Amino acid sequence: MSAENIKCCPECGSEYYAYIATCADCDVPLILPEEAEKEQMKERSKKPHRAVTSHDEWVAVREDAIEGIRELSDFLSGEGIFCKVMLAPGCSTGKCGCRYLLLTAREDAPAAHNCIEEFYARKHPEIKTSQEWESEGRCPACGYCVGHGTKECPDCGLRLMTEG
Protein backbone atom coordinates (compact mmCIF):
# COMPACT_ATOMS: atom_id res chain seq x y z
CA MET A 1 0.00 0.00 0.00
CA SER A 2 1.34 3.44 -0.80
CA ALA A 3 1.15 6.12 1.89
CA GLU A 4 -1.66 8.02 0.18
CA ASN A 5 -3.84 4.90 -0.03
CA ILE A 6 -3.86 4.01 3.65
CA LYS A 7 -5.49 4.86 6.93
CA CYS A 8 -4.41 3.58 10.29
CA CYS A 9 -5.97 2.77 13.62
CA PRO A 10 -5.16 5.32 16.33
CA GLU A 11 -5.40 2.57 18.97
CA CYS A 12 -3.38 -0.38 17.61
CA GLY A 13 -1.58 1.16 14.63
CA SER A 14 -2.88 -1.37 12.07
CA GLU A 15 -2.91 -0.11 8.50
CA TYR A 16 -5.94 -0.37 6.21
CA TYR A 17 -6.87 0.65 2.70
CA ALA A 18 -8.16 4.23 2.62
CA TYR A 19 -11.73 3.21 1.77
CA ILE A 20 -12.10 1.28 5.06
CA ALA A 21 -13.58 3.43 7.83
CA THR A 22 -13.27 1.40 11.06
CA CYS A 23 -10.59 -0.79 12.65
CA ALA A 24 -11.68 -4.44 12.68
CA ASP A 25 -10.05 -5.07 16.08
CA CYS A 26 -10.61 -1.84 17.99
CA ASP A 27 -13.88 -0.70 16.39
CA VAL A 28 -12.68 2.92 16.24
CA PRO A 29 -12.62 5.25 13.23
CA LEU A 30 -9.45 5.07 11.15
CA ILE A 31 -7.34 8.16 10.59
CA LEU A 32 -4.79 9.33 8.04
CA PRO A 33 -1.12 8.63 8.84
CA GLU A 34 -0.46 12.37 9.30
CA GLU A 35 -3.18 12.53 11.95
CA ALA A 36 -1.67 9.50 13.68
CA GLU A 37 1.72 11.23 13.78
CA LYS A 38 0.12 14.32 15.34
CA GLU A 39 -1.55 12.13 17.99
CA GLN A 40 1.77 10.42 18.74
CA MET A 41 3.52 13.78 19.03
CA LYS A 42 0.89 14.94 21.53
CA GLU A 43 1.42 11.78 23.59
CA ARG A 44 5.20 12.15 23.45
CA SER A 45 5.03 15.74 24.68
CA LYS A 46 3.15 14.68 27.82
CA LYS A 47 6.14 12.84 29.25
CA PRO A 48 9.76 13.74 28.56
CA HIS A 49 11.85 10.95 27.05
CA ARG A 50 14.38 10.34 24.32
CA ALA A 51 13.16 11.58 20.97
CA VAL A 52 12.70 8.90 18.36
CA THR A 53 14.13 9.98 15.04
CA SER A 54 13.41 8.75 11.55
CA HIS A 55 16.91 7.22 11.58
CA ASP A 56 16.12 4.85 14.45
CA GLU A 57 15.94 1.18 13.60
CA TRP A 58 12.74 -0.39 14.93
CA VAL A 59 12.89 -3.82 16.55
CA ALA A 60 10.17 -6.12 17.85
CA VAL A 61 10.26 -6.54 21.63
CA ARG A 62 7.08 -8.57 22.01
CA GLU A 63 4.51 -10.52 19.98
CA ASP A 64 1.02 -11.17 21.36
CA ALA A 65 -2.70 -10.73 20.73
CA ILE A 66 -3.87 -7.12 20.38
CA GLU A 67 -5.10 -6.85 23.99
CA GLY A 68 -1.72 -7.83 25.45
CA ILE A 69 0.18 -5.60 23.06
CA ARG A 70 -2.07 -2.62 23.84
CA GLU A 71 -1.54 -3.15 27.57
CA LEU A 72 2.25 -3.28 27.15
CA SER A 73 2.26 -0.34 24.75
CA ASP A 74 0.37 1.79 27.28
CA PHE A 75 2.75 0.71 30.05
CA LEU A 76 5.89 1.46 28.03
CA SER A 77 4.52 4.84 26.95
CA GLY A 78 3.86 5.63 30.60
CA GLU A 79 7.50 4.75 31.32
CA GLY A 80 8.68 7.16 28.61
CA ILE A 81 9.53 4.53 25.98
CA PHE A 82 8.03 5.31 22.60
CA CYS A 83 6.71 2.27 20.78
CA LYS A 84 4.62 1.28 17.77
CA VAL A 85 2.20 -1.56 17.20
CA MET A 86 2.16 -3.48 13.96
CA LEU A 87 0.35 -6.51 12.61
CA ALA A 88 2.71 -9.50 12.66
CA PRO A 89 3.62 -10.91 9.25
CA GLY A 90 1.24 -13.52 7.89
CA CYS A 91 -2.22 -11.97 7.99
CA SER A 92 -3.12 -8.76 6.24
CA THR A 93 -6.65 -8.21 7.48
CA GLY A 94 -6.38 -8.21 11.27
CA LYS A 95 -9.61 -10.21 11.52
CA CYS A 96 -8.35 -13.73 12.18
CA GLY A 97 -7.15 -13.56 15.77
CA CYS A 98 -3.86 -12.23 14.50
CA ARG A 99 -0.71 -11.61 16.43
CA TYR A 100 0.72 -8.13 16.77
CA LEU A 101 4.27 -6.87 17.25
CA LEU A 102 5.32 -4.24 19.75
CA LEU A 103 8.20 -2.23 18.27
CA THR A 104 10.68 0.15 19.89
CA ALA A 105 13.80 1.90 18.66
CA ARG A 106 16.74 -0.52 18.83
CA GLU A 107 18.52 1.53 21.51
CA ASP A 108 15.35 1.54 23.67
CA ALA A 109 14.91 -2.25 23.42
CA PRO A 110 16.92 -3.18 26.55
CA ALA A 111 14.96 -0.67 28.65
CA ALA A 112 11.71 -1.92 27.09
CA HIS A 113 12.58 -5.54 27.97
CA ASN A 114 13.33 -4.52 31.57
CA CYS A 115 10.05 -2.62 31.81
CA ILE A 116 8.13 -5.57 30.36
CA GLU A 117 9.71 -7.93 32.93
CA GLU A 118 8.79 -5.47 35.69
CA PHE A 119 5.24 -5.23 34.34
CA TYR A 120 4.77 -9.01 34.34
CA ALA A 121 6.42 -9.38 37.76
CA ARG A 122 3.87 -6.91 39.18
CA LYS A 123 0.97 -8.46 37.30
CA HIS A 124 1.97 -12.07 38.09
CA PRO A 125 4.05 -12.17 41.31
CA GLU A 126 3.95 -15.97 41.20
CA ILE A 127 6.41 -15.86 38.27
CA LYS A 128 9.20 -14.61 40.53
CA THR A 129 8.51 -17.35 43.08
CA SER A 130 8.54 -19.94 40.32
CA GLN A 131 11.87 -18.64 39.00
CA GLU A 132 13.38 -18.67 42.50
CA TRP A 133 12.23 -22.25 43.09
CA GLU A 134 13.72 -23.34 39.78
CA SER A 135 17.08 -21.73 40.59
CA GLU A 136 17.05 -23.59 43.95
CA GLY A 137 16.58 -26.99 42.25
CA ARG A 138 12.89 -27.18 43.06
CA CYS A 139 9.88 -27.77 40.82
CA PRO A 140 8.73 -24.34 39.53
CA ALA A 141 5.07 -25.38 39.84
CA CYS A 142 4.88 -26.92 43.33
CA GLY A 143 8.26 -26.28 44.98
CA TYR A 144 9.11 -29.98 45.47
CA CYS A 145 12.87 -30.66 45.56
CA VAL A 146 13.91 -32.34 42.33
CA GLY A 147 17.33 -33.66 41.43
CA HIS A 148 19.39 -32.40 38.53
CA GLY A 149 18.34 -34.12 35.31
CA THR A 150 14.88 -35.08 36.60
CA LYS A 151 12.50 -35.10 33.66
CA GLU A 152 9.22 -35.05 35.61
CA CYS A 153 8.32 -33.74 39.06
CA PRO A 154 7.44 -36.73 41.26
CA ASP A 155 5.02 -34.58 43.27
CA CYS A 156 2.88 -32.73 40.70
CA GLY A 157 3.85 -34.45 37.43
CA LEU A 158 5.12 -31.28 35.74
CA ARG A 159 7.35 -32.19 32.83
CA LEU A 160 10.68 -30.47 33.46
CA MET A 161 12.78 -29.29 30.56
CA THR A 162 16.53 -29.65 30.95
CA GLU A 163 19.13 -27.78 28.98
CA GLY A 164 22.09 -29.51 27.50
PDB file of N, CA, C and O in Angstrom, residues 18-83:
ATOM      1  N   ALA A  18      -7.516   2.955   2.308  1.00  0.00           N
ATOM      2  CA  ALA A  18      -8.158   4.234   2.625  1.00  0.00           C
ATOM      3  C   ALA A  18      -9.683   4.175   2.596  1.00  0.00           C
ATOM      4  O   ALA A  18     -10.349   4.946   3.288  1.00  0.00           O
ATOM      5  N   TYR A  19     -10.258   3.259   1.840  1.00  0.00           N
ATOM      6  CA  TYR A  19     -11.726   3.209   1.767  1.00  0.00           C
ATOM      7  C   TYR A  19     -12.365   2.538   2.989  1.00  0.00           C
ATOM      8  O   TYR A  19     -13.567   2.612   3.191  1.00  0.00           O
ATOM      9  N   ILE A  20     -11.572   1.906   3.849  1.00  0.00           N
ATOM     10  CA  ILE A  20     -12.105   1.276   5.059  1.00  0.00           C
ATOM     11  C   ILE A  20     -12.207   2.345   6.137  1.00  0.00           C
ATOM     12  O   ILE A  20     -11.296   3.151   6.326  1.00  0.00           O
ATOM     13  N   ALA A  21     -13.323   2.357   6.874  1.00  0.00           N
ATOM     14  CA  ALA A  21     -13.585   3.433   7.826  1.00  0.00           C
ATOM     15  C   ALA A  21     -13.266   3.075   9.274  1.00  0.00           C
ATOM     16  O   ALA A  21     -12.921   3.951  10.070  1.00  0.00           O
ATOM     17  N   THR A  22     -13.369   1.784   9.649  1.00  0.00           N
ATOM     18  CA  THR A  22     -13.266   1.403  11.059  1.00  0.00           C
ATOM     19  C   THR A  22     -12.288   0.246  11.247  1.00  0.00           C
ATOM     20  O   THR A  22     -12.258  -0.681  10.440  1.00  0.00           O
ATOM     21  N   CYS A  23     -11.530   0.290  12.324  1.00  0.00           N
ATOM     22  CA  CYS A  23     -10.593  -0.794  12.647  1.00  0.00           C
ATOM     23  C   CYS A  23     -11.374  -2.054  13.016  1.00  0.00           C
ATOM     24  O   CYS A  23     -12.285  -2.006  13.839  1.00  0.00           O
ATOM     25  N   ALA A  24     -10.994  -3.174  12.427  1.00  0.00           N
ATOM     26  CA  ALA A  24     -11.676  -4.443  12.676  1.00  0.00           C
ATOM     27  C   ALA A  24     -11.460  -4.926  14.106  1.00  0.00           C
ATOM     28  O   ALA A  24     -12.323  -5.596  14.665  1.00  0.00           O
ATOM     29  N   ASP A  25     -10.330  -4.610  14.727  1.00  0.00           N
ATOM     30  CA  ASP A  25     -10.046  -5.073  16.080  1.00  0.00           C
ATOM     31  C   ASP A  25     -10.527  -4.116  17.155  1.00  0.00           C
ATOM     32  O   ASP A  25     -11.058  -4.546  18.175  1.00  0.00           O
ATOM     33  N   CYS A  26     -10.331  -2.827  16.944  1.00  0.00           N
ATOM     34  CA  CYS A  26     -10.611  -1.837  17.993  1.00  0.00           C
ATOM     35  C   CYS A  26     -11.978  -1.178  17.852  1.00  0.00           C
ATOM     36  O   CYS A  26     -12.443  -0.515  18.776  1.00  0.00           O
ATOM     37  N   ASP A  27     -12.585  -1.304  16.680  1.00  0.00           N
ATOM     38  CA  ASP A  27     -13.884  -0.699  16.390  1.00  0.00           C
ATOM     39  C   ASP A  27     -13.877   0.821  16.595  1.00  0.00           C
ATOM     40  O   ASP A  27     -14.798   1.390  17.159  1.00  0.00           O
ATOM     41  N   VAL A  28     -12.785   1.463  16.183  1.00  0.00           N
ATOM     42  CA  VAL A  28     -12.679   2.919  16.239  1.00  0.00           C
ATOM     43  C   VAL A  28     -12.451   3.440  14.826  1.00  0.00           C
ATOM     44  O   VAL A  28     -11.934   2.717  13.967  1.00  0.00           O
ATOM     45  N   PRO A  29     -12.831   4.694  14.564  1.00  0.00           N
ATOM     46  CA  PRO A  29     -12.616   5.252  13.227  1.00  0.00           C
ATOM     47  C   PRO A  29     -11.132   5.328  12.886  1.00  0.00           C
ATOM     48  O   PRO A  29     -10.304   5.656  13.735  1.00  0.00           O
ATOM     49  N   LEU A  30     -10.821   5.002  11.641  1.00  0.00           N
ATOM     50  CA  LEU A  30      -9.446   5.071  11.153  1.00  0.00           C
ATOM     51  C   LEU A  30      -9.092   6.508  10.824  1.00  0.00           C
ATOM     52  O   LEU A  30      -9.969   7.320  10.506  1.00  0.00           O
ATOM     53  N   ILE A  31      -7.804   6.812  10.887  1.00  0.00           N
ATOM     54  CA  ILE A  31      -7.342   8.163  10.595  1.00  0.00           C
ATOM     55  C   ILE A  31      -6.203   8.104   9.577  1.00  0.00           C
ATOM     56  O   ILE A  31      -5.612   7.055   9.353  1.00  0.00           O
ATOM     57  N   LEU A  32      -5.899   9.236   8.992  1.00  0.00           N
ATOM     58  CA  LEU A  32      -4.792   9.325   8.043  1.00  0.00           C
ATOM     59  C   LEU A  32      -3.467   9.247   8.799  1.00  0.00           C
ATOM     60  O   LEU A  32      -3.396   9.624   9.982  1.00  0.00           O
ATOM     61  N   PRO A  33      -2.417   8.751   8.157  1.00  0.00           N
ATOM     62  CA  PRO A  33      -1.118   8.631   8.837  1.00  0.00           C
ATOM     63  C   PRO A  33      -0.621   9.944   9.439  1.00  0.00           C
ATOM     64  O   PRO A  33      -0.040   9.952  10.517  1.00  0.00           O
ATOM     65  N   GLU A  34      -0.896  11.071   8.766  1.00  0.00           N
ATOM     66  CA  GLU A  34      -0.464  12.371   9.296  1.00  0.00           C
ATOM     67  C   GLU A  34      -1.150  12.661  10.626  1.00  0.00           C
ATOM     68  O   GLU A  34      -0.557  13.206  11.551  1.00  0.00           O
ATOM     69  N   GLU A  35      -2.447  12.318  10.711  1.00  0.00           N
ATOM     70  CA  GLU A  35      -3.181  12.534  11.955  1.00  0.00           C
ATOM     71  C   GLU A  35      -2.628  11.634  13.060  1.00  0.00           C
ATOM     72  O   GLU A  35      -2.534  12.042  14.222  1.00  0.00           O
ATOM     73  N   ALA A  36      -2.243  10.418  12.699  1.00  0.00           N
ATOM     74  CA  ALA A  36      -1.674   9.499  13.680  1.00  0.00           C
ATOM     75  C   ALA A  36      -0.359  10.052  14.224  1.00  0.00           C
ATOM     76  O   ALA A  36      -0.096   9.980  15.429  1.00  0.00           O
ATOM     77  N   GLU A  37       0.468  10.624  13.342  1.00  0.00           N
ATOM     78  CA  GLU A  37       1.724  11.231  13.778  1.00  0.00           C
ATOM     79  C   GLU A  37       1.466  12.377  14.742  1.00  0.00           C
ATOM     80  O   GLU A  37       2.153  12.520  15.748  1.00  0.00           O
ATOM     81  N   LYS A  38       0.449  13.206  14.448  1.00  0.00           N
ATOM     82  CA  LYS A  38       0.118  14.321  15.339  1.00  0.00           C
ATOM     83  C   LYS A  38      -0.306  13.803  16.710  1.00  0.00           C
ATOM     84  O   LYS A  38       0.091  14.343  17.738  1.00  0.00           O
ATOM     85  N   GLU A  39      -1.116  12.744  16.725  1.00  0.00           N
ATOM     86  CA  GLU A  39      -1.545  12.127  17.991  1.00  0.00           C
ATOM     87  C   GLU A  39      -0.342  11.617  18.772  1.00  0.00           C
ATOM     88  O   GLU A  39      -0.248  11.812  19.981  1.00  0.00           O
ATOM     89  N   GLN A  40       0.583  10.957  18.078  1.00  0.00           N
ATOM     90  CA  GLN A  40       1.768  10.425  18.744  1.00  0.00           C
ATOM     91  C   GLN A  40       2.632  11.558  19.293  1.00  0.00           C
ATOM     92  O   GLN A  40       3.188  11.445  20.381  1.00  0.00           O
ATOM     93  N   MET A  41       2.741  12.637  18.562  1.00  0.00           N
ATOM     94  CA  MET A  41       3.523  13.782  19.031  1.00  0.00           C
ATOM     95  C   MET A  41       2.903  14.372  20.291  1.00  0.00           C
ATOM     96  O   MET A  41       3.617  14.743  21.227  1.00  0.00           O
ATOM     97  N   LYS A  42       1.569  14.444  20.327  1.00  0.00           N
ATOM     98  CA  LYS A  42       0.889  14.940  21.528  1.00  0.00           C
ATOM     99  C   LYS A  42       1.194  14.050  22.725  1.00  0.00           C
ATOM    100  O   LYS A  42       1.486  14.528  23.809  1.00  0.00           O
ATOM    101  N   GLU A  43       1.138  12.738  22.517  1.00  0.00           N
ATOM    102  CA  GLU A  43       1.422  11.785  23.588  1.00  0.00           C
ATOM    103  C   GLU A  43       2.866  11.907  24.050  1.00  0.00           C
ATOM    104  O   GLU A  43       3.139  11.871  25.244  1.00  0.00           O
ATOM    105  N   ARG A  44       3.785  12.037  23.105  1.00  0.00           N
ATOM    106  CA  ARG A  44       5.202  12.149  23.450  1.00  0.00           C
ATOM    107  C   ARG A  44       5.480  13.393  24.277  1.00  0.00           C
ATOM    108  O   ARG A  44       6.311  13.381  25.163  1.00  0.00           O
ATOM    109  N   SER A  45       4.774  14.490  23.974  1.00  0.00           N
ATOM    110  CA  SER A  45       5.030  15.743  24.678  1.00  0.00           C
ATOM    111  C   SER A  45       4.530  15.708  26.118  1.00  0.00           C
ATOM    112  O   SER A  45       4.958  16.502  26.937  1.00  0.00           O
ATOM    113  N   LYS A  46       3.666  14.772  26.456  1.00  0.00           N
ATOM    114  CA  LYS A  46       3.145  14.678  27.819  1.00  0.00           C
ATOM    115  C   LYS A  46       4.200  14.206  28.805  1.00  0.00           C
ATOM    116  O   LYS A  46       4.179  14.569  29.966  1.00  0.00           O
ATOM    117  N   LYS A  47       5.111  13.372  28.369  1.00  0.00           N
ATOM    118  CA  LYS A  47       6.143  12.844  29.251  1.00  0.00           C
ATOM    119  C   LYS A  47       7.492  12.955  28.554  1.00  0.00           C
ATOM    120  O   LYS A  47       7.645  12.475  27.448  1.00  0.00           O
ATOM    121  N   PRO A  48       8.465  13.594  29.225  1.00  0.00           N
ATOM    122  CA  PRO A  48       9.763  13.739  28.565  1.00  0.00           C
ATOM    123  C   PRO A  48      10.493  12.406  28.450  1.00  0.00           C
ATOM    124  O   PRO A  48      10.534  11.621  29.383  1.00  0.00           O
ATOM    125  N   HIS A  49      11.039  12.127  27.286  1.00  0.00           N
ATOM    126  CA  HIS A  49      11.853  10.953  27.045  1.00  0.00           C
ATOM    127  C   HIS A  49      12.655  11.157  25.770  1.00  0.00           C
ATOM    128  O   HIS A  49      12.478  12.142  25.077  1.00  0.00           O
ATOM    129  N   ARG A  50      13.520  10.237  25.497  1.00  0.00           N
ATOM    130  CA  ARG A  50      14.377  10.338  24.324  1.00  0.00           C
ATOM    131  C   ARG A  50      13.533  10.466  23.068  1.00  0.00           C
ATOM    132  O   ARG A  50      12.591   9.723  22.863  1.00  0.00           O
ATOM    133  N   ALA A  51      13.891  11.403  22.228  1.00  0.00           N
ATOM    134  CA  ALA A  51      13.162  11.580  20.968  1.00  0.00           C
ATOM    135  C   ALA A  51      13.502  10.444  20.012  1.00  0.00           C
ATOM    136  O   ALA A  51      14.648  10.036  19.901  1.00  0.00           O
ATOM    137  N   VAL A  52      12.488   9.932  19.365  1.00  0.00           N
ATOM    138  CA  VAL A  52      12.695   8.896  18.358  1.00  0.00           C
ATOM    139  C   VAL A  52      12.834   9.598  17.019  1.00  0.00           C
ATOM    140  O   VAL A  52      11.994  10.410  16.653  1.00  0.00           O
ATOM    141  N   THR A  53      13.896   9.319  16.315  1.00  0.00           N
ATOM    142  CA  THR A  53      14.129   9.980  15.039  1.00  0.00           C
ATOM    143  C   THR A  53      13.797   9.027  13.898  1.00  0.00           C
ATOM    144  O   THR A  53      13.667   7.821  14.091  1.00  0.00           O
ATOM    145  N   SER A  54      13.704   9.580  12.720  1.00  0.00           N
ATOM    146  CA  SER A  54      13.408   8.750  11.552  1.00  0.00           C
ATOM    147  C   SER A  54      14.572   7.819  11.221  1.00  0.00           C
ATOM    148  O   SER A  54      14.416   6.892  10.449  1.00  0.00           O
ATOM    149  N   HIS A  55      15.739   8.060  11.832  1.00  0.00           N
ATOM    150  CA  HIS A  55      16.906   7.219  11.576  1.00  0.00           C
ATOM    151  C   HIS A  55      16.975   6.007  12.508  1.00  0.00           C
ATOM    152  O   HIS A  55      17.814   5.146  12.321  1.00  0.00           O
ATOM    153  N   ASP A  56      16.103   5.983  13.524  1.00  0.00           N
ATOM    154  CA  ASP A  56      16.122   4.854  14.450  1.00  0.00           C
ATOM    155  C   ASP A  56      15.699   3.581  13.738  1.00  0.00           C
ATOM    156  O   ASP A  56      14.834   3.588  12.871  1.00  0.00           O
ATOM    157  N   GLU A  57      16.327   2.491  14.126  1.00  0.00           N
ATOM    158  CA  GLU A  57      15.942   1.179  13.605  1.00  0.00           C
ATOM    159  C   GLU A  57      14.933   0.581  14.585  1.00  0.00           C
ATOM    160  O   GLU A  57      15.188   0.505  15.784  1.00  0.00           O
ATOM    161  N   TRP A  58      13.784   0.178  14.082  1.00  0.00           N
ATOM    162  CA  TRP A  58      12.739  -0.389  14.927  1.00  0.00           C
ATOM    163  C   TRP A  58      12.946  -1.889  15.068  1.00  0.00           C
ATOM    164  O   TRP A  58      13.239  -2.569  14.101  1.00  0.00           O
ATOM    165  N   VAL A  59      12.769  -2.392  16.287  1.00  0.00           N
ATOM    166  CA  VAL A  59      12.891  -3.822  16.550  1.00  0.00           C
ATOM    167  C   VAL A  59      11.672  -4.287  17.340  1.00  0.00           C
ATOM    168  O   VAL A  59      11.090  -3.531  18.117  1.00  0.00           O
ATOM    169  N   ALA A  60      11.294  -5.541  17.123  1.00  0.00           N
ATOM    170  CA  ALA A  60      10.170  -6.119  17.854  1.00  0.00           C
ATOM    171  C   ALA A  60      10.646  -6.546  19.230  1.00  0.00           C
ATOM    172  O   ALA A  60      11.662  -7.229  19.355  1.00  0.00           O
ATOM    173  N   VAL A  61       9.916  -6.133  20.264  1.00  0.00           N
ATOM    174  CA  VAL A  61      10.259  -6.539  21.627  1.00  0.00           C
ATOM    175  C   VAL A  61       9.227  -7.512  22.210  1.00  0.00           C
ATOM    176  O   VAL A  61       9.469  -8.126  23.227  1.00  0.00           O
ATOM    177  N   ARG A  62       8.099  -7.650  21.521  1.00  0.00           N
ATOM    178  CA  ARG A  62       7.076  -8.575  22.005  1.00  0.00           C
ATOM    179  C   ARG A  62       6.112  -8.901  20.887  1.00  0.00           C
ATOM    180  O   ARG A  62       5.842  -8.074  20.030  1.00  0.00           O
ATOM    181  N   GLU A  63       5.570 -10.115  20.907  1.00  0.00           N
ATOM    182  CA  GLU A  63       4.505 -10.517  19.985  1.00  0.00           C
ATOM    183  C   GLU A  63       3.392 -11.113  20.826  1.00  0.00           C
ATOM    184  O   GLU A  63       3.642 -11.928  21.713  1.00  0.00           O
ATOM    185  N   ASP A  64       2.155 -10.703  20.555  1.00  0.00           N
ATOM    186  CA  ASP A  64       1.023 -11.169  21.360  1.00  0.00           C
ATOM    187  C   ASP A  64      -0.267 -10.798  20.635  1.00  0.00           C
ATOM    188  O   ASP A  64      -0.243 -10.182  19.572  1.00  0.00           O
ATOM    189  N   ALA A  65      -1.392 -11.152  21.244  1.00  0.00           N
ATOM    190  CA  ALA A  65      -2.697 -10.727  20.733  1.00  0.00           C
ATOM    191  C   ALA A  65      -2.822  -9.224  20.983  1.00  0.00           C
ATOM    192  O   ALA A  65      -2.094  -8.650  21.804  1.00  0.00           O
ATOM    193  N   ILE A  66      -3.756  -8.582  20.325  1.00  0.00           N
ATOM    194  CA  ILE A  66      -3.870  -7.124  20.384  1.00  0.00           C
ATOM    195  C   ILE A  66      -4.067  -6.609  21.811  1.00  0.00           C
ATOM    196  O   ILE A  66      -3.514  -5.584  22.185  1.00  0.00           O
ATOM    197  N   GLU A  67      -4.835  -7.320  22.632  1.00  0.00           N
ATOM    198  CA  GLU A  67      -5.096  -6.849  23.993  1.00  0.00           C
ATOM    199  C   GLU A  67      -3.802  -6.770  24.810  1.00  0.00           C
ATOM    200  O   GLU A  67      -3.554  -5.792  25.509  1.00  0.00           O
ATOM    201  N   GLY A  68      -2.987  -7.810  24.721  1.00  0.00           N
ATOM    202  CA  GLY A  68      -1.721  -7.834  25.454  1.00  0.00           C
ATOM    203  C   GLY A  68      -0.751  -6.784  24.950  1.00  0.00           C
ATOM    204  O   GLY A  68      -0.055  -6.133  25.741  1.00  0.00           O
ATOM    205  N   ILE A  69      -0.716  -6.603  23.647  1.00  0.00           N
ATOM    206  CA  ILE A  69       0.180  -5.601  23.060  1.00  0.00           C
ATOM    207  C   ILE A  69      -0.264  -4.195  23.451  1.00  0.00           C
ATOM    208  O   ILE A  69       0.566  -3.341  23.777  1.00  0.00           O
ATOM    209  N   ARG A  70      -1.561  -3.941  23.434  1.00  0.00           N
ATOM    210  CA  ARG A  70      -2.071  -2.618  23.843  1.00  0.00           C
ATOM    211  C   ARG A  70      -1.684  -2.320  25.288  1.00  0.00           C
ATOM    212  O   ARG A  70      -1.261  -1.211  25.610  1.00  0.00           O
ATOM    213  N   GLU A  71      -1.854  -3.319  26.153  1.00  0.00           N
ATOM    214  CA  GLU A  71      -1.535  -3.154  27.566  1.00  0.00           C
ATOM    215  C   GLU A  71      -0.049  -2.815  27.745  1.00  0.00           C
ATOM    216  O   GLU A  71       0.301  -1.895  28.478  1.00  0.00           O
ATOM    217  N   LEU A  72       0.820  -3.551  27.061  1.00  0.00           N
ATOM    218  CA  LEU A  72       2.251  -3.282  27.151  1.00  0.00           C
ATOM    219  C   LEU A  72       2.623  -1.946  26.525  1.00  0.00           C
ATOM    220  O   LEU A  72       3.473  -1.222  27.045  1.00  0.00           O
ATOM    221  N   SER A  73       1.992  -1.610  25.419  1.00  0.00           N
ATOM    222  CA  SER A  73       2.257  -0.337  24.754  1.00  0.00           C
ATOM    223  C   SER A  73       1.918   0.827  25.681  1.00  0.00           C
ATOM    224  O   SER A  73       2.699   1.773  25.815  1.00  0.00           O
ATOM    225  N   ASP A  74       0.774   0.743  26.340  1.00  0.00           N
ATOM    226  CA  ASP A  74       0.375   1.795  27.283  1.00  0.00           C
ATOM    227  C   ASP A  74       1.369   1.884  28.437  1.00  0.00           C
ATOM    228  O   ASP A  74       1.745   2.982  28.861  1.00  0.00           O
ATOM    229  N   PHE A  75       1.801   0.723  28.945  1.00  0.00           N
ATOM    230  CA  PHE A  75       2.746   0.710  30.052  1.00  0.00           C
ATOM    231  C   PHE A  75       4.080   1.335  29.639  1.00  0.00           C
ATOM    232  O   PHE A  75       4.614   2.189  30.345  1.00  0.00           O
ATOM    233  N   LEU A  76       4.615   0.918  28.486  1.00  0.00           N
ATOM    234  CA  LEU A  76       5.895   1.460  28.028  1.00  0.00           C
ATOM    235  C   LEU A  76       5.799   2.963  27.770  1.00  0.00           C
ATOM    236  O   LEU A  76       6.720   3.713  28.116  1.00  0.00           O
ATOM    237  N   SER A  77       4.693   3.398  27.185  1.00  0.00           N
ATOM    238  CA  SER A  77       4.516   4.837  26.949  1.00  0.00           C
ATOM    239  C   SER A  77       4.524   5.597  28.269  1.00  0.00           C
ATOM    240  O   SER A  77       5.111   6.666  28.374  1.00  0.00           O
ATOM    241  N   GLY A  78       3.870   5.015  29.273  1.00  0.00           N
ATOM    242  CA  GLY A  78       3.862   5.625  30.602  1.00  0.00           C
ATOM    243  C   GLY A  78       5.243   5.683  31.232  1.00  0.00           C
ATOM    244  O   GLY A  78       5.517   6.529  32.084  1.00  0.00           O
ATOM    245  N   GLU A  79       6.119   4.784  30.824  1.00  0.00           N
ATOM    246  CA  GLU A  79       7.498   4.754  31.318  1.00  0.00           C
ATOM    247  C   GLU A  79       8.429   5.611  30.462  1.00  0.00           C
ATOM    248  O   GLU A  79       9.633   5.622  30.679  1.00  0.00           O
ATOM    249  N   GLY A  80       7.873   6.279  29.452  1.00  0.00           N
ATOM    250  CA  GLY A  80       8.680   7.157  28.608  1.00  0.00           C
ATOM    251  C   GLY A  80       9.370   6.465  27.452  1.00  0.00           C
ATOM    252  O   GLY A  80      10.289   7.022  26.864  1.00  0.00           O
ATOM    253  N   ILE A  81       8.926   5.253  27.113  1.00  0.00           N
ATOM    254  CA  ILE A  81       9.527   4.525  25.984  1.00  0.00           C
ATOM    255  C   ILE A  81       8.534   4.549  24.833  1.00  0.00           C
ATOM    256  O   ILE A  81       7.451   3.978  24.929  1.00  0.00           O
ATOM    257  N   PHE A  82       8.914   5.218  23.758  1.00  0.00           N
ATOM    258  CA  PHE A  82       8.035   5.310  22.596  1.00  0.00           C
ATOM    259  C   PHE A  82       8.006   3.970  21.875  1.00  0.00           C
ATOM    260  O   PHE A  82       9.037   3.323  21.708  1.00  0.00           O
ATOM    261  N   CYS A  83       6.832   3.544  21.477  1.00  0.00           N
ATOM    262  CA  CYS A  83       6.708   2.267  20.776  1.00  0.00           C
ATOM    263  C   CYS A  83       5.608   2.358  19.726  1.00  0.00           C
ATOM    264  O   CYS A  83       4.793   3.278  19.742  1.00  0.00           O
TER     265      CYS A  83
END
